[in-house]
Structure formats: structure tokens, C-alpha cells
Coordinates of C-alpha atoms in Angstrom, one line a residue:
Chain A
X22 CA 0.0 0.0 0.0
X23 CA 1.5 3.6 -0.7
X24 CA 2.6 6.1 1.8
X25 CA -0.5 8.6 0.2
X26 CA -3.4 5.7 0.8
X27 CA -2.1 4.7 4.3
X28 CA -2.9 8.4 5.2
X29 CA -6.6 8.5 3.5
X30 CA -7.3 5.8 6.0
X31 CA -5.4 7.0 9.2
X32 CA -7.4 10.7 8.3
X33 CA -10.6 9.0 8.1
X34 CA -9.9 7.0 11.0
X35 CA -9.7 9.8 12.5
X36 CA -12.7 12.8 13.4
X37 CA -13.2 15.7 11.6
X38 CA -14.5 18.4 14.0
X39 CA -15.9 20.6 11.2
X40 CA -18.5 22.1 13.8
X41 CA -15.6 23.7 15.3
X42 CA -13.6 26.7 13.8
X43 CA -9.9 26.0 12.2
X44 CA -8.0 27.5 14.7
X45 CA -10.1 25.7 17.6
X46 CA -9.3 22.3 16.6
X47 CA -6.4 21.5 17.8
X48 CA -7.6 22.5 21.2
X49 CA -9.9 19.4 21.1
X50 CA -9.2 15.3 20.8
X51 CA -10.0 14.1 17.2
X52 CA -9.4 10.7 17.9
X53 CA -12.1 8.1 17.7
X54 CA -13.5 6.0 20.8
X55 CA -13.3 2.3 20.8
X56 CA -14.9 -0.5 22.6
X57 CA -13.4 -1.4 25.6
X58 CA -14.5 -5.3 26.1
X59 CA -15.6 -6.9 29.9
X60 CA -13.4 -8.3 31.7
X61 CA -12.6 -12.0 32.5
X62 CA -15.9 -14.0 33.0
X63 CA -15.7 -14.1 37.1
X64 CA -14.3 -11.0 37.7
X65 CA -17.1 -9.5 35.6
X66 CA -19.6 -11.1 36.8
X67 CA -18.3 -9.2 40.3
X68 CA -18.1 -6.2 39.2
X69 CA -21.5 -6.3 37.5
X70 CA -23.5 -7.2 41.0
X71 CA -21.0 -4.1 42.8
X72 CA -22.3 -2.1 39.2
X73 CA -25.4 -2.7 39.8
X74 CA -25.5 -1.9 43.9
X75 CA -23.3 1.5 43.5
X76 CA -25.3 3.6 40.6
X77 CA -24.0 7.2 40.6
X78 CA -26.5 8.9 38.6
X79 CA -25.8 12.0 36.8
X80 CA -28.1 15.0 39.0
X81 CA -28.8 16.7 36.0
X82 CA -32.2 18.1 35.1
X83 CA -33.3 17.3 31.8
X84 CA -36.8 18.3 31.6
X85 CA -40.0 18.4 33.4
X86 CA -39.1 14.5 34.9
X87 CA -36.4 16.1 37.3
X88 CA -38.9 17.3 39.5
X89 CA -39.9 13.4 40.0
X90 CA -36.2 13.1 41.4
X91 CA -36.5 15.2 44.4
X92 CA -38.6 13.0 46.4
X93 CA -37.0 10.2 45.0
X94 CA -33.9 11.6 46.7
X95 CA -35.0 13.2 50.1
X96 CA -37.1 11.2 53.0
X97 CA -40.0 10.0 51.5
X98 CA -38.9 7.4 49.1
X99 CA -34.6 7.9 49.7
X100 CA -33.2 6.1 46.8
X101 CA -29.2 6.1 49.0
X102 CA -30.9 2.8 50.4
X103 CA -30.5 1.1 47.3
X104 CA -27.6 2.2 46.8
X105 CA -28.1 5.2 44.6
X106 CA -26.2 8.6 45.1
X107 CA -26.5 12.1 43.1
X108 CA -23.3 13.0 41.6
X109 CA -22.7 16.5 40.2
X110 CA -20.1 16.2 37.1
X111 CA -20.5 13.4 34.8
X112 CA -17.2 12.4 35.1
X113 CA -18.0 10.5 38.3
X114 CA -21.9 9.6 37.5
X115 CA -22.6 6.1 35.6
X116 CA -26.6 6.8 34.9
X117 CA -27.5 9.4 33.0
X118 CA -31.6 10.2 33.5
X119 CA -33.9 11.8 31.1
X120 CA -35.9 13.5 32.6
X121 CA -39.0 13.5 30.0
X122 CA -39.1 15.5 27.0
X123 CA -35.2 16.6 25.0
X124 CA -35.7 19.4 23.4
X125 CA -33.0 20.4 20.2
X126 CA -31.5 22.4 22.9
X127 CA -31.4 19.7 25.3
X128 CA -30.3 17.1 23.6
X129 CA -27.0 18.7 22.4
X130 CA -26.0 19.1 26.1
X131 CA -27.4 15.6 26.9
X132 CA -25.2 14.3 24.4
X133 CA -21.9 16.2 25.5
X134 CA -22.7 14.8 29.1
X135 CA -23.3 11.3 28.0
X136 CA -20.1 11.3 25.9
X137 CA -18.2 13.0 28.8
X138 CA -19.4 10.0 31.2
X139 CA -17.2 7.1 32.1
X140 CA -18.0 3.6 30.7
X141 CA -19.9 1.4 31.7
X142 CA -22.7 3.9 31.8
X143 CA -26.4 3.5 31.3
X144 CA -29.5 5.3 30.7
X145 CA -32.9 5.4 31.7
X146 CA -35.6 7.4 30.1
X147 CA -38.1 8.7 31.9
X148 CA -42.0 9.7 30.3
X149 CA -43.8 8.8 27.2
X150 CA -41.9 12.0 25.8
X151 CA -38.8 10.1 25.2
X152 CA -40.5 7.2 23.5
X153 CA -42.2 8.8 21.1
X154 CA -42.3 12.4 21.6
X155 CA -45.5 11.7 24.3
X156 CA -47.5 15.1 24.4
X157 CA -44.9 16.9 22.2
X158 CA -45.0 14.3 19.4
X159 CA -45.5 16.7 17.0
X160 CA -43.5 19.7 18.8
X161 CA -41.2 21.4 15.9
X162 CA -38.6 21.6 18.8
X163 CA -38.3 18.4 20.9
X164 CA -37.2 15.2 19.0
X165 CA -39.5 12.4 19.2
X166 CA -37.2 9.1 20.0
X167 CA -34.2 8.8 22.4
X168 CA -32.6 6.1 21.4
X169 CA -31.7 7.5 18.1
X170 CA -29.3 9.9 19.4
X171 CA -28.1 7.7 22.9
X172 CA -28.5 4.2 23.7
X173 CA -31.2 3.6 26.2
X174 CA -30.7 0.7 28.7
X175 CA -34.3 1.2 30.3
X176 CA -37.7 2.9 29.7
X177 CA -40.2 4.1 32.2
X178 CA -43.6 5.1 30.6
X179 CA -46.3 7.6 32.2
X180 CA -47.0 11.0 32.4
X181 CA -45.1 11.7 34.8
X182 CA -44.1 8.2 36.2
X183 CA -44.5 8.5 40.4
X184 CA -40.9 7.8 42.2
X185 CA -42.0 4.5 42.7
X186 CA -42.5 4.1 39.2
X187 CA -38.4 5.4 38.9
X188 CA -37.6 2.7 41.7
X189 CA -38.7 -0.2 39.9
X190 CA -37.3 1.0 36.7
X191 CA -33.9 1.1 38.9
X192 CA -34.5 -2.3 40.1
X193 CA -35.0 -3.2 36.7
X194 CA -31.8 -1.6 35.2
X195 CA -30.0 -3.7 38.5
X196 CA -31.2 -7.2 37.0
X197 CA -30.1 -5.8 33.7
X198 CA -26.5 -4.6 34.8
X199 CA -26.7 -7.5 36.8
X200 CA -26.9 -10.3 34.3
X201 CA -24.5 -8.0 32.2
X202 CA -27.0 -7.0 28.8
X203 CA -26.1 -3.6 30.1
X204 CA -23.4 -2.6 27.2
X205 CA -24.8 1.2 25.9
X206 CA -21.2 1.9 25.7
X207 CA -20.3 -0.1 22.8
X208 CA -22.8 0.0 21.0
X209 CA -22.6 3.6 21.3
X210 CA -19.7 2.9 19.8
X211 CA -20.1 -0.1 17.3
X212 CA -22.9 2.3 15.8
X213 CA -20.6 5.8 16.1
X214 CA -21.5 7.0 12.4
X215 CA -25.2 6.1 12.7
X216 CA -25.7 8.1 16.2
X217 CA -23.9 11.1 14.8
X218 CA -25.7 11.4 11.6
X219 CA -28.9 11.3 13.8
X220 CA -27.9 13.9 16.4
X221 CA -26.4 16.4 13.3
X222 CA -29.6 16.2 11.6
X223 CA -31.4 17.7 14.2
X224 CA -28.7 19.8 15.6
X225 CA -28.3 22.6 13.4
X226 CA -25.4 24.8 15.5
X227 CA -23.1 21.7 15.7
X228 CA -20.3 24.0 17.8
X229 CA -18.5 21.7 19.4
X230 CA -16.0 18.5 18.5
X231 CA -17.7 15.3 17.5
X232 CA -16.9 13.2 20.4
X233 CA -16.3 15.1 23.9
X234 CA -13.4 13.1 25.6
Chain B
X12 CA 13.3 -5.1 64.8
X13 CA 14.3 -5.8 61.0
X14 CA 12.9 -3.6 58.5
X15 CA 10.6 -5.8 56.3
X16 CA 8.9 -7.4 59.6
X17 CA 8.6 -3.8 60.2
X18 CA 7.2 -2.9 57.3
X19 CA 5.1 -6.3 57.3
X20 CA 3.4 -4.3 60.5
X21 CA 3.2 -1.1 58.7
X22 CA 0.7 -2.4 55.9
X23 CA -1.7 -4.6 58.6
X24 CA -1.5 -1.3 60.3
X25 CA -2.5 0.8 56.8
X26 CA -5.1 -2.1 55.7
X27 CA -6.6 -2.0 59.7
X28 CA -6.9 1.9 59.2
X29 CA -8.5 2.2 56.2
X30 CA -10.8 -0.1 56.2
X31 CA -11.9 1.5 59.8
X32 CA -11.6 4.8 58.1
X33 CA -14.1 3.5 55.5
X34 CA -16.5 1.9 57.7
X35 CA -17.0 4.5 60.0
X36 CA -17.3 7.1 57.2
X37 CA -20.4 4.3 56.1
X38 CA -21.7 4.7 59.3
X39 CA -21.4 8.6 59.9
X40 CA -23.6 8.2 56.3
X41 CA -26.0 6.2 57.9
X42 CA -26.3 8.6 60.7
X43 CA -27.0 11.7 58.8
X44 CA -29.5 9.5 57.3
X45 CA -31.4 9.0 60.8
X46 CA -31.0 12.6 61.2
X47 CA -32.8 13.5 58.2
X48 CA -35.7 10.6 58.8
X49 CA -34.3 8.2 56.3
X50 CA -33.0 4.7 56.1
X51 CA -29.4 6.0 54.5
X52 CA -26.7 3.8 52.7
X53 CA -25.7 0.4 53.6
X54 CA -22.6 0.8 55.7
X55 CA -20.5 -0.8 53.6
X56 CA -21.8 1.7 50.5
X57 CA -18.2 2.9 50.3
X58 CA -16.5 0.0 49.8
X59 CA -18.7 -0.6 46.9
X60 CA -18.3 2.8 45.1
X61 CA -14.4 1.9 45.3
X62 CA -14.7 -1.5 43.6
X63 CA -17.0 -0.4 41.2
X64 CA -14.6 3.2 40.5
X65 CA -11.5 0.8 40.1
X66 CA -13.9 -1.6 37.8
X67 CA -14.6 1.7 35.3
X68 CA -13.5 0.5 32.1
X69 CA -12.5 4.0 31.1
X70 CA -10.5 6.5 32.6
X71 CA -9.9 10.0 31.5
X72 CA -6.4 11.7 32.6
X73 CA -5.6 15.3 31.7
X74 CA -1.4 14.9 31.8
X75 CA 0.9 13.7 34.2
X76 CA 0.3 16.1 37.4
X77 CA -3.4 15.1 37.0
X78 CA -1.6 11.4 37.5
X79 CA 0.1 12.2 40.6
X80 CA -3.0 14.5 42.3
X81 CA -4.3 11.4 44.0
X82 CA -0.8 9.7 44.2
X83 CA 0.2 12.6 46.2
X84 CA -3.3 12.8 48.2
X85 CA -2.7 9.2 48.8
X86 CA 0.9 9.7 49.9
X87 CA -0.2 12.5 52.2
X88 CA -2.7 10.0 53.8
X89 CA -0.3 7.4 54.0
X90 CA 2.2 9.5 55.6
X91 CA 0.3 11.3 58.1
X92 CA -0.7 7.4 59.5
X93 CA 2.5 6.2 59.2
X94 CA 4.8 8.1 61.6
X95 CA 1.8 8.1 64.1
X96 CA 2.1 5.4 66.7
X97 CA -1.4 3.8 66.7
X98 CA -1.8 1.9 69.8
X99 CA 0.6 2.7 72.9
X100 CA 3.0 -0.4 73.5
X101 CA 1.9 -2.3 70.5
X102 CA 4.4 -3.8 68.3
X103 CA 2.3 -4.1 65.3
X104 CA 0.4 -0.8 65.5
X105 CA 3.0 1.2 66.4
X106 CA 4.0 2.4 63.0
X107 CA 7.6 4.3 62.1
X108 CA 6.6 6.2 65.1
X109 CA 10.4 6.8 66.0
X110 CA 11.3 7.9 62.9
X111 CA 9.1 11.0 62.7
X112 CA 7.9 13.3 65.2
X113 CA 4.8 15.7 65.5
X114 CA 5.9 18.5 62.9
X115 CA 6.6 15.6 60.1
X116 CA 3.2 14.4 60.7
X117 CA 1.6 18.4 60.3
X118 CA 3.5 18.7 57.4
X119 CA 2.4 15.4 55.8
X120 CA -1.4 16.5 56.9
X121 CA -0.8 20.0 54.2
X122 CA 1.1 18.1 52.1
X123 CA -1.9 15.9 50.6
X124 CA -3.8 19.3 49.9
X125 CA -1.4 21.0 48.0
X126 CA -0.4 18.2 45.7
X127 CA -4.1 17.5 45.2
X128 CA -4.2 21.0 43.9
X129 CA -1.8 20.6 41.7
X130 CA -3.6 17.4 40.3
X131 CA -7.1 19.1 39.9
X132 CA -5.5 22.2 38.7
X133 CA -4.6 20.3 35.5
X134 CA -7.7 19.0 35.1
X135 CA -9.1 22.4 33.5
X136 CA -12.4 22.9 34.6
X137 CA -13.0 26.1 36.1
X138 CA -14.9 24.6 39.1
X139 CA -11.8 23.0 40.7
X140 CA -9.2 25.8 41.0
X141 CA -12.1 27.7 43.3
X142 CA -12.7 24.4 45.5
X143 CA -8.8 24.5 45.7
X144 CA -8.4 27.9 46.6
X145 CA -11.4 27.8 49.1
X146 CA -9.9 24.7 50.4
X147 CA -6.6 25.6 50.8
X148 CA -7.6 29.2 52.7
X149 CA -9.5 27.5 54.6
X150 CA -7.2 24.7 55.3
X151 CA -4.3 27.5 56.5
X152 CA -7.0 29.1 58.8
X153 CA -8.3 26.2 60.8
X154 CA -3.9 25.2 61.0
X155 CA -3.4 28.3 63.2
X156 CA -5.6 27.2 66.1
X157 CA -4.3 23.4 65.7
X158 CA -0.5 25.0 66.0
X159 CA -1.2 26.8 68.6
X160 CA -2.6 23.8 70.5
X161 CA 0.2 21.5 69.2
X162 CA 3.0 24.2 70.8
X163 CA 0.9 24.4 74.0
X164 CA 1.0 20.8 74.0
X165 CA 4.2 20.6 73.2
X166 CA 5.3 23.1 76.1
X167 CA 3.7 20.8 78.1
X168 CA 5.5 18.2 77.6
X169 CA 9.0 19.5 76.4
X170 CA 8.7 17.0 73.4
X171 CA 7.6 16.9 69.3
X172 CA 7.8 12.8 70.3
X173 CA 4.4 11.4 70.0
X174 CA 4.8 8.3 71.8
X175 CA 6.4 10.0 74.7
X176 CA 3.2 12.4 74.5
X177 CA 1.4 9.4 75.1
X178 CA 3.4 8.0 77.4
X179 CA 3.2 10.9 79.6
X180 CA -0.6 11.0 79.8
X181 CA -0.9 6.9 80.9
X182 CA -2.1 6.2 84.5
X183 CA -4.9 7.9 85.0
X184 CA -7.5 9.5 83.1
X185 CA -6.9 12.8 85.0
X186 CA -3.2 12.8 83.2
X187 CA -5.6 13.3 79.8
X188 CA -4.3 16.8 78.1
X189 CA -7.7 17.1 77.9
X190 CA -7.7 18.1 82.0
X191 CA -4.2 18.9 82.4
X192 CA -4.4 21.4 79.3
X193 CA -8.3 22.0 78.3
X194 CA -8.0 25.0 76.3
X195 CA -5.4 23.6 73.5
X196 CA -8.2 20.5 73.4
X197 CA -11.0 23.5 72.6
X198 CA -8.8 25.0 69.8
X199 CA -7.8 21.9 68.3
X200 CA -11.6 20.2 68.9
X201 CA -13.1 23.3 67.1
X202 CA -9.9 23.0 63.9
X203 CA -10.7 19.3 63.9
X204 CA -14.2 20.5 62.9
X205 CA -12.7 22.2 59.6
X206 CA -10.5 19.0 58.9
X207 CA -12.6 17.0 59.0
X208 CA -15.1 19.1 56.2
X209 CA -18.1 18.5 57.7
X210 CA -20.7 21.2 58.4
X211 CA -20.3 24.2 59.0
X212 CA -16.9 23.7 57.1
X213 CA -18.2 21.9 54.1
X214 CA -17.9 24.7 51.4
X215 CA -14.9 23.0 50.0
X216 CA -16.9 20.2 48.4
X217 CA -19.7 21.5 48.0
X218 CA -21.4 19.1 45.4
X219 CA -24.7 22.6 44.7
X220 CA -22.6 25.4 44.6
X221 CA -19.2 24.5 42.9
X222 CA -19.8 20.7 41.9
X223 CA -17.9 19.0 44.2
X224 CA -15.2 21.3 44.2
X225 CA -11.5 19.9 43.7
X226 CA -12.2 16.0 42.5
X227 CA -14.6 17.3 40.1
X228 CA -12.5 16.0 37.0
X229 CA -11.1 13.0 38.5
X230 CA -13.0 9.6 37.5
X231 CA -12.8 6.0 37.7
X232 CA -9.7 4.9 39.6
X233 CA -8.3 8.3 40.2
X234 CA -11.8 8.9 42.5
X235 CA -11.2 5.6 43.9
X236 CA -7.6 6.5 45.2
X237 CA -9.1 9.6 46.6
X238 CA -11.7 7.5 48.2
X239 CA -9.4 5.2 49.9
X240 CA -7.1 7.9 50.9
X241 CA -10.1 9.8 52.3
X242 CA -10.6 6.8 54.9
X243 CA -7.3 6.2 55.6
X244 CA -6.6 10.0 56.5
X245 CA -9.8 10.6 59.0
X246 CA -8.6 7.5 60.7
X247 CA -5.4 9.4 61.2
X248 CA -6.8 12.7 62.0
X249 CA -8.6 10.9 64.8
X250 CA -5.9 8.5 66.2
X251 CA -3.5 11.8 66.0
X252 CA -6.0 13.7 68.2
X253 CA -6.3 10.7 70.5
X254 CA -2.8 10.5 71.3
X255 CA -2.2 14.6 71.4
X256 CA -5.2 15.2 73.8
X257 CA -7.2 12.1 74.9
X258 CA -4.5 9.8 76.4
X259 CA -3.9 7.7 73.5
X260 CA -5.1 4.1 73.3
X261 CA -3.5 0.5 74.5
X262 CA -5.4 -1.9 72.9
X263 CA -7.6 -1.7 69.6
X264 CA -11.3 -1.6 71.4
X265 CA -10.0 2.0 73.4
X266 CA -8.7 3.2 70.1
X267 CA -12.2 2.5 68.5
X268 CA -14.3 3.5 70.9
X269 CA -12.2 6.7 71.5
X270 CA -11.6 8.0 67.6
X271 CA -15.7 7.0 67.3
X272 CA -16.4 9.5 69.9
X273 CA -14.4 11.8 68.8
X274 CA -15.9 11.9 65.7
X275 CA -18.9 12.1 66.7
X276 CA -18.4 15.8 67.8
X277 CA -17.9 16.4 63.9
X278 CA -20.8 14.5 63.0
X279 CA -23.2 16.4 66.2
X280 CA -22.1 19.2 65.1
X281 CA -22.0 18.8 61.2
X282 CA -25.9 17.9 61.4
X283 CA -26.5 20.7 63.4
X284 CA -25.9 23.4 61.7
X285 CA -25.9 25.4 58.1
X286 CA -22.9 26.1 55.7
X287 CA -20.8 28.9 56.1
X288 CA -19.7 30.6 53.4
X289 CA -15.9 30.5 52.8
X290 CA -15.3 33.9 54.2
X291 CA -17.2 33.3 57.5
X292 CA -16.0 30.1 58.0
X293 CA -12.4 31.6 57.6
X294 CA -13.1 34.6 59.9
X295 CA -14.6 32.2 62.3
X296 CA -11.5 30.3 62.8
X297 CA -8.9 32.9 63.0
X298 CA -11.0 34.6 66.1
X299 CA -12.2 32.5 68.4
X300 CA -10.1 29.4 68.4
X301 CA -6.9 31.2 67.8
X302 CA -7.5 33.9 71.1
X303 CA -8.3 30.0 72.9
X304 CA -5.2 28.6 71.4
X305 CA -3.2 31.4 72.5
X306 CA -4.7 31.7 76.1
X307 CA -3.6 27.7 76.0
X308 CA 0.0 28.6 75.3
X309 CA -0.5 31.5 78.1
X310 CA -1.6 29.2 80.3
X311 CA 0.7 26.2 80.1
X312 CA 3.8 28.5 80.2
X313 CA 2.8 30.6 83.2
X314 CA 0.0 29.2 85.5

């Protein structure tokens, strides 16, 4: 193979950034993620049932569905029993929650944050608004389906789903983490191209790198 | 004694400490919990957010100082512990206590701080520099009433020596520095308070107003180094303060039930009351438990 085709593939193995300005791109990582595989079967199996008793989730508020959080998190139905804890940066957090509907705007900053987590991480969707749009279904500004631009691990329907409705959908994401069919971070991954080309259709002002390390 | 049984000793001693450290932060959890009418974290919740921070399959690093924050936190924690003697005649527990003396072990308890800074300074987001530079002014203010209750004590006893600190106060309880010198045990009760970060003196990691302050970059095994360290150094804090001011301990069960209690002033107090904010809480420590910390030097030197 010549020296010129090795670098066709090495550029396109590499990101593009064109959302960001040609001075600004060498501030940011153009380098592609990659699956990271489990580890060996015992040890895995360990660390899935600590997983799924130490969920960090991400205290962001992501639409109307944060409100259901607050109880979930004070005395009344105090989700640290199980094992749950806020976390402020995403950096530390392993669940990201949706709080009902994304709008445009929204879902650009839930995607940084998801990226920005560290794998494993899941996701739970809270509402009918992120299965199919809900009461916004034909809203010009909120998109319709999550899991075109983020894989979803688990859904809670309702509108808006009670705190006991979140719990079981915890308990639910624990039997999934659990018996390890919890991989949204590689199949983030596996599907890269397809994900993007979803989340750029709908995000018009695409100002920032295409993966945020 | 030869060094590697020595050092054999030392890591029991660092394993027995951290895993106290840990536990007892799990129960302090579960007692805020009570306090606030709910059922709280298992006790062993900590342990767990370790395994599973280690068990990340991705970790993010910023360079190499963002490397060695948490080494450095770690080696702060490590070497505050290890040049304290933990129980009074024990072989095992009795650390490199010979080697070091009190100032060594005041310097390793900044030390952990200001390399953390450096760590989380790297890390770039704007939210860590002000935890550090809250932490650290803070940090500096509640040190000036613990110095002036570490040279009181040390008037008292004409030594830096820990173990012959200890060994001074044995016999009775009434040889305690807590009743032969009560005001450096105020000063150094109320800066333990601040050390130990709980409310009042919380504004360092706060996770509303500057998420979580300093660590807020730091991920997967970085946070669980942090973690570990952060058990390993309260359990020093606590055996330190034992043996300064509360008459050390001679077998494991004293030491427990001694650091418990004195944690538990931290925890009474830390559920108590409100935040301050970073200039109050500052203010706060260089009045009144620096004019108690320099009555206690008054008073051991003249009365």
C-alpha cells in the first residue's frame, strides 16, 4: 500500500470536527472511541453485581421528569438505600436520567454529558416523551425518540411516572446490569456514524467536537 | 526489629486503618441518614463505590500532574498514619513512630492538599481551582488554632515525640491533656471540625454550589484512590488527636471507641448546623479558636 493511501485511512480513522472553527481544533481530541470489552468472565460477573449496587446517577435536570427526582432523593422514598447517590459532574456519574421530554437544545448538552461519562454507563428514560415524543409528538422543537441519538438501557412510561414508578425502573436496570446485557457503551460505539448522523440532523449549530473526551 | 517485619506491621496497620476509616465514614452516612428521617446507605456503600470506581472500564487523565493528584493525596494519607504510633506499647500498630515526630506528621497533613491541587488544577475545569483555593484558605485558617494547640501541648511536655506524648498521659485519666491542658483540646476540637469538612466547614466540596469542588474532574480509579485515601486520613486525624489530647489508646477496642467518639463531635455538630460561606467560616477560625489557642499557650507556660 503507498505512503498517500495509508494516510486516506489514518485521516478518516480519524474525526473531523468541522463544527468547530480552524483555529479551535487543535484545542480538542480528534481521535475516535473504541470498545473497551468486559473483563474476565468471574471478575465481571463481580463487578457487574457491585455495578449494579453502586449507581451514581448524573443529578442533571433534563426536563420536566427532574422534578420526580426530588422526592425520590429526600425522606419520603430515599433512593441512598439502594444504593443510589447524586453526583454533580458526569465524570463521576454512571446513569444518566432523562428527565421526560429533550428538546434540540437539550439534547445537544445531553449528548456532551453522556459522551463525557465514564463507561460502563447506562441510561434510563423517563416519560412517554422520550418514546415517542409523548404530548410533544408533533412539537417542531423536541425530538421524538431517544434512542436515536443515545443508547437507552431502560424505559419508564407515564406521564409523569411516580418515584416508585423510577424505583422499579432502577431495580430493573439492576437485573439488567446485573446479568451484564447492560453494554450502551459499545454499542454507542459499534454504531458511532449512525448516532452522529442522527444527532447532526437535528442539531443545526453543531459548535462543538464530534466526540467530547 | 528488622525492617521488612517492620514494614510487614506497617501495611496490617494501613489495611486496619482504612478499612476503619471506610466503615466508619459508612456509618457517619447512615447517621445523617437517621438525622434527616431516612433509612441512608448500607454501611458498607463505600467500599462498593471503590470496587466499582476501580472496575470503570475508562478512565480520562488530563497529563501527568493530574496522575500524581491522588498519588500525592494518597501519599499525604499514608504518611500522616505512618509516623503516628497507633496503639501505645503495641508492636504491630506502632508504626515508624520513632522515625518521625509531630511537625513531620503536620506537614504530611498540608502536604496531601497542595499536591491535590496541583492534580485538579490540571484537570481544567473552572470549578476545581475555586474548591482548591477555598480549600486551601481555609485549610491555612483552621492550622493556626491546631499550632497553637500542638505548641501548647508541646510546652507541656517538652517534646515533638508522639509516643512519649502518650506515654506521659498513661495512669490515670486525669493525666488526659484534655484536663491537664483543656484550652489547646477546645482549639484543636473546634480546627478538627474544619479538617474534618463536615458542616459548618463543608464549602470546600460543595457538590450545589461548585460541583464537588477539587475531585470534580477526577474519575474511575483516580476517584477511587481519593476514596481510599479519604478513609485512611480521617482514621489518622482521629488516632492523631487521640494520642495529642485524649490519652492515647492501649489496645484496639479503646482506640475504637475513642476516635468513634471523637468523631462524633464532627458528625453532632456537622448535622447541626448550616454552611458557612468560605469567608465566615475563615473569619470564624482565626477569632475565636486562635484567642483559645493562645490563652492555652499562656496558660501552660505561666499558670
Amino acid at each position: 500500500m503507498e505512503k498517500k493511501d495509508i494516510n486516506e485511512i489514518e485521516k478518516k480513522m480519524k474525526l473531523a470536527n468541522e463544527g468547530l472553527p480552524e483555529k479551535e481544533r487543535i484545542l480538542f481530541s480528534d481521535v475516535r472511541p473504541s470498545t473497551v470489552g468486559p473483563l474476565n468472565k468471574h471478575l465481571e460477573q463481580f463487578v457487574n453485581w457491585v455495578r449494579a449496587r453502586s449507581l451514581w446517577l448524573l443529578a442533571f435536570g433534563t426536563g420536566c421528569g427532574a422534578m420526580e427526582l426530588r422526592p425520590l432523593m429526600t425522606s419520603r422514598f430515599d433512593m441512598s438505600r439502594f444504593g443510589i447517590a447524586p453526583r454533580p459532574t458526569p465524570r463521576q456519574a454512571s446513569v444518566f436520567v432523562i428527565g421526560g421530554y429533550a428538546s434540540i437544545k437539550t439534547i445537544k448538552r445531553i449528548v456532551r454529558s453522556y459522551e463525557q461519562m465514564q463507561g460502563p454507563k447506562f441510561v434510563l428514560a423517563l416519560g412517554s416523551c422520550t418514546i415517542n415524543g409523548g404530548m410533544y409528538y408533533d412539537s417542531y422543537n423536541t425530538i421524538n425518540r431517544l434512542d436515536y441519538y443515545i443508547p437507552v438501557d431502560v424505559y419508564i412510561a407515564g406521564c409523569m411516572p411516580r418515584p416508585e414508578a423510577l424505583i422499579a425502573g432502577f431495580n430493573r436496570l439492576k437485573e439488567k446490569i446485573q446479568a451484564g446485557e447492560c453494554d450502551g457503551m459499545n454499542k454507542y460505539v459499534e454504531n458511532f456514524d449512525w448516532y452522529k448522523k442522527n444527532q447532526k440532523q437535528i442539531i443545526k449549530d453543531w459548535n462543538m467536537p464530534d466526540y467530547n473526551w | 526489629m528488622n525492617i521488612g517485619i517492620k514494614i510487614f506491621y506497617a501495611a496490617i496497620s494501613v489495611v486496619v486503618a482504612t478499612v476503619y476509616g471506610l466503615t466508619l465514614g459508612g456509618i457517619v452516612r447512615k447517621m445523617y441518614a437517621r438525622v434527616h428521617g431516612r433509612y441512608g446507605p448500607p454501611v458498607w456503600q463505600l467500599f462498593l463505590d471503590i470496587i466499582k470506581n476501580h472496575g470503570k472500564r475508562v478512565g480520562i487523565s488530563h497529563g501527568i500532574m493530574y496522575y500524581l493528584g491522588p498519588v500525592f493525596r494518597l501519599a499525604g494519607g499514608l504518611g500522616t498514619y505512618l509516623f503516628i504510633p497507633v496503639i501505645y506499647g503495641s508492636v504491630v500498630f506502632s508504626n515508624f513512630s520513632v522515625a518521625g515526630d509531630l511537625l513531620l506528621v503536620m506537614y504530611f497533613i498540608f502536604f496531601g492538599q497542595l499536591g491535590m491541587a496541583l492534580g485538579a488544577g490540571e484537570g481544567g475545569h473552572p470549578y476545581s481551582p475555586i474548591g482548591i483555593a477555598r480549600g486551601l484558605a481555609q485549610m491555612t485558617t483552621f492550622e493556626v488554632p491546631f499550632s497553637l494547640a500542638v505548641i501548647a501541648v508541646a510546652i507541656q511536655y517538652q517534646t515533638l515525640n508522639i509516643t512519649t506524648i502518650v506515654a506521659a498521659q498513661q495512669g490515670s485519666f486525669l493525666n488526659w491533656t484534655l484536663f491537664t491542658n483543656p484550652f489547646a483540646v477546645i482549639a484543636a476540637m473546634i480546627s478538627l471540625l474544619g479538617m474534618n469538612m463536615h458542616s459548618p466547614f463543608s464549602i470546600v466540596l460543595a457538590p450545589q454550589e461548585i460541583p464537588i469542588g477539587p475531585p470534580i474532574e477526577m474519575n474511575s480509579s483516580f476517584l477511587a484512590t481519593l476514596q481510599t485515601n479519604r478513609g485512611l486520613f480521617t482514621a489518622a486525624k482521629l488516632v492523631l488527636f487521640m494520642n495529642l489530647f485524649f490519652g492515647g489508646a492501649t489496645n484496639i477496642f479503646i482506640m475504637i471507641a475513642k476516635t468513634f467518639l471523637i468523631y462524633l463531635s464532627s458528625v453532632i455538630v456537622g448535622a447541626s448546623f448550616p454552611r458557612f460561606r468560605p469567608e465566615q467560616s475563615m473569619r470564624f477560625f482565626l477569632k475565636w479558636p486562635t484567642i483559645i489557642g493562645i490563652i492555652s499557650i499562656v496558660f501552660i507556660a505561666y499558670f
